[in-house]
Amino acid sequence: MAHLDAVVVGAGFSGLYMTYRLRRRGLSVQGFEAGTDVGGTWYWNRYPGARCDSESLSYSYSFLPDLDQAWHWPERYSEQPEILKYIEHVATTLELRRHFRFGTRVTSASFDPARDLWTIGTEPGDRVTARFLIMATGCLSIPNWPAIDGIERFRGDRYHTGLWPHEGVDFSGKRVAVIGTGSTGIQSVPRIARQAEQLFVFQRTANHCVPAQNAPMDPEAERAYKSRYARMREKARHSISGDVVPEEYITIMDLDDGELAKELDRTWAQGGFYTQYPYTDLLTSPEANERVAEYSRNHIRGRVRDARVAERLCAKDHPFATKRLCADSFYFETFNEPHVRLVDLRATPIRAIDERGVATSDRHYDVEAIVFATGFDAMTGALTAVDIRGPERASLRDAWKDGPVNYLGLAVAGFPNLFTVTGPGSPSVLTNMVSAIEQHVEWIDACLAWMGEGGASRIEAKGEAQARWVDYVNRSGDATLFPRADSWYVGANIPGKARVFMPYVNGLGTYRDECDAVADDGYAGFTVT
Ligand code: N01
């Protein structure tokens, strides 16, 4: 059995960077990846319209300044093939593939306290031992197939957006159902509608949405950004969002209706997540939030011709941006097309799927293909999918059955030498993911270096430090409107999952300072042996 310094699970943005850093430090690293190549999220999510909602110029590694200058992103927000091309380029240039075993899923990991070693088991059956186990498995990587009666009986084509066929899918001339209207449904519906003969969009919850305002990359904007790249990266690292956003702070409740409308016209025209960043009270004041929500509903009412359809597309049951805000490109206009129909599952719930399509409480929809845009077992799913056992054989699944607990979103008490990249309890999904990933990878790398220098072989989060962290993360989340929504942030999309608001809300900059303070204090809150 091979013995390594570290095993890295996953070859997305985080696994590749982690591997690069550890190799540079002279450690032996073995990576495992279930896919047949690098890319992570961008390897699996190839559905039509898949695009990043963070801007191209900031959604890339910051540690490759020459590549920053050389790389050209064709659009303001990149489509999946462009991002995958970038990741593949980095993997090739840095020769990272040779450290990975592809088509190999890690299924188990158990810690031997006598030797301070993890034994890692895979499908199809490799076993290796390693001092450190680093789970770079992503926050949204375990697809959620909904528990709809009869799903397996369907005789047509069935797709999950998170497991999209590499050769693509041609819906031309077909009757198609899309189930799910989160970010993914909202991105894919306009594209599928271009091909399908008839498209039924099954919506359970209308989502708050802002226009992406995507466009071809403006050469002048690109030049200007590139001339200040280093400064932009530094700003992003210390920002709330992990992105470069305007440094203006506006309190919605200080504005009268006319001023607010003018202000929101401005941010809506900028597009994307600019609509949520400047507002100090958007996610804490229900009244402020509702004013923005109503503005966004009016936007939809102006874009959809049939007033009844428009009303159904307006989110009313949760505050604005408390489920992941969606960024749309012609989503709402798609419902003006004669061959596209919205099915409101609140009025007519799905009863079953049968051989020929989807049956709701009032009729049967005959379709030849069903697209499940039904999301993921987010944040914890990829971690609890692996049978991870600590020194006393206690399992991570059991430790997290009432919701994930950890220290700094990076380590779990009872599981020494295990690190989670962008785990629950860290900013991750509330920020630009690449910025969040880099912060975690660099912190873990520095921690391993410090341990190496001191001859330490074991690091483990203390129970009391973990309890304080969990309490702090929970209290911070509870001070916002986020927990009011039945979102995947709280695990509400997975039947039986404990309801806990999982991300850290105080921003990447603050979080970075807190993690650095722990390191500067000799890894306070950890037991190091
Ligand atoms: O998944 P979701 P997603 N019957 O969980 C519905 C990231 N992302 O894949 O809201 C009927 O948000 C469900 O309904 P409801 C981003 O972070 C990033 O769209 O539970 N419907 C909902 O409408 C995003 O948040 C980018 O009532 C059912 C939908 O399925 C995350 O991925 C681009 C159902 C699931 O929405 C996940 O987004 C795209 C059922 N039984 C996505 N079960 C980037 O920009 C579920 N639904 C990088």
XYZ file of C-alpha atoms and ligand atoms in Angstrom, residues 42 47 51-54 140 144 146-148 161 179-185 187 204-205 207 323-324 345-346 350 373-376 488 493, ligand 1:
82
model
C -17.151 22.692 -14.269
C -25.995 21.747 -19.026
C -22.349 29.967 -16.640
C -20.580 31.508 -13.677
C -22.397 34.266 -11.838
C -19.083 35.761 -10.690
C -22.403 21.469 -4.657
C -30.208 15.687 -5.652
C -36.044 14.317 -5.959
C -38.115 11.596 -4.336
C -40.932 11.725 -6.887
C -28.074 19.131 -14.756
C -38.169 20.423 -12.983
C -36.588 23.056 -10.742
C -36.206 26.815 -11.001
C -33.093 27.614 -8.977
C -29.991 29.182 -10.553
C -29.533 26.151 -12.788
C -33.116 25.996 -14.045
C -29.850 29.435 -16.691
C -42.284 24.756 -6.939
C -40.839 27.991 -5.562
C -36.907 32.545 -6.976
C -32.032 31.749 -1.209
C -29.014 32.005 -3.511
C -46.518 23.221 -8.531
C -47.917 25.169 -5.584
C -46.584 16.670 -9.006
C -32.544 20.986 -12.250
C -33.159 19.954 -8.675
C -29.878 20.932 -7.079
C -27.527 19.216 -4.686
C -30.136 24.576 0.551
C -33.985 20.826 0.029
O -30.378 23.986 -7.288
P -31.378 24.686 -6.236
P -29.605 24.629 -8.528
N -40.294 18.873 -6.951
O -31.376 23.782 -5.056
C -36.639 22.385 -7.140
C -24.950 27.040 -7.748
N -24.958 27.435 -9.126
O -28.881 23.530 -9.204
O -37.099 25.834 -4.195
C -40.244 20.038 -7.601
O -31.067 26.081 -6.040
C -36.455 23.417 -6.062
O -37.701 23.870 -5.590
P -37.799 24.510 -4.101
C -25.634 28.122 -6.945
O -24.971 28.320 -5.747
C -23.985 28.291 -9.439
O -30.495 25.502 -9.328
O -37.053 23.556 -3.203
N -39.203 20.874 -7.567
C -35.639 24.466 -6.832
O -36.464 25.237 -7.638
C -26.990 27.535 -6.771
O -27.726 28.056 -5.716
C -23.926 28.765 -10.680
O -39.232 24.588 -3.824
C -38.146 20.489 -6.834
C -34.754 23.587 -7.709
O -35.378 22.319 -7.798
C -26.639 26.076 -6.597
O -25.662 25.845 -7.585
C -24.868 28.414 -11.635
C -38.124 19.271 -6.142
C -33.394 23.375 -7.129
O -32.757 24.609 -6.971
C -27.774 25.125 -6.787
O -28.581 25.587 -7.850
C -25.874 27.519 -11.284
C -39.263 18.452 -6.223
N -39.326 17.281 -5.568
C -25.894 27.024 -10.015
N -36.934 19.162 -5.518
C -22.803 29.680 -10.923
O -22.935 30.804 -11.152
C -36.253 20.286 -5.815
N -36.984 21.083 -6.607
C -21.440 29.194 -10.702
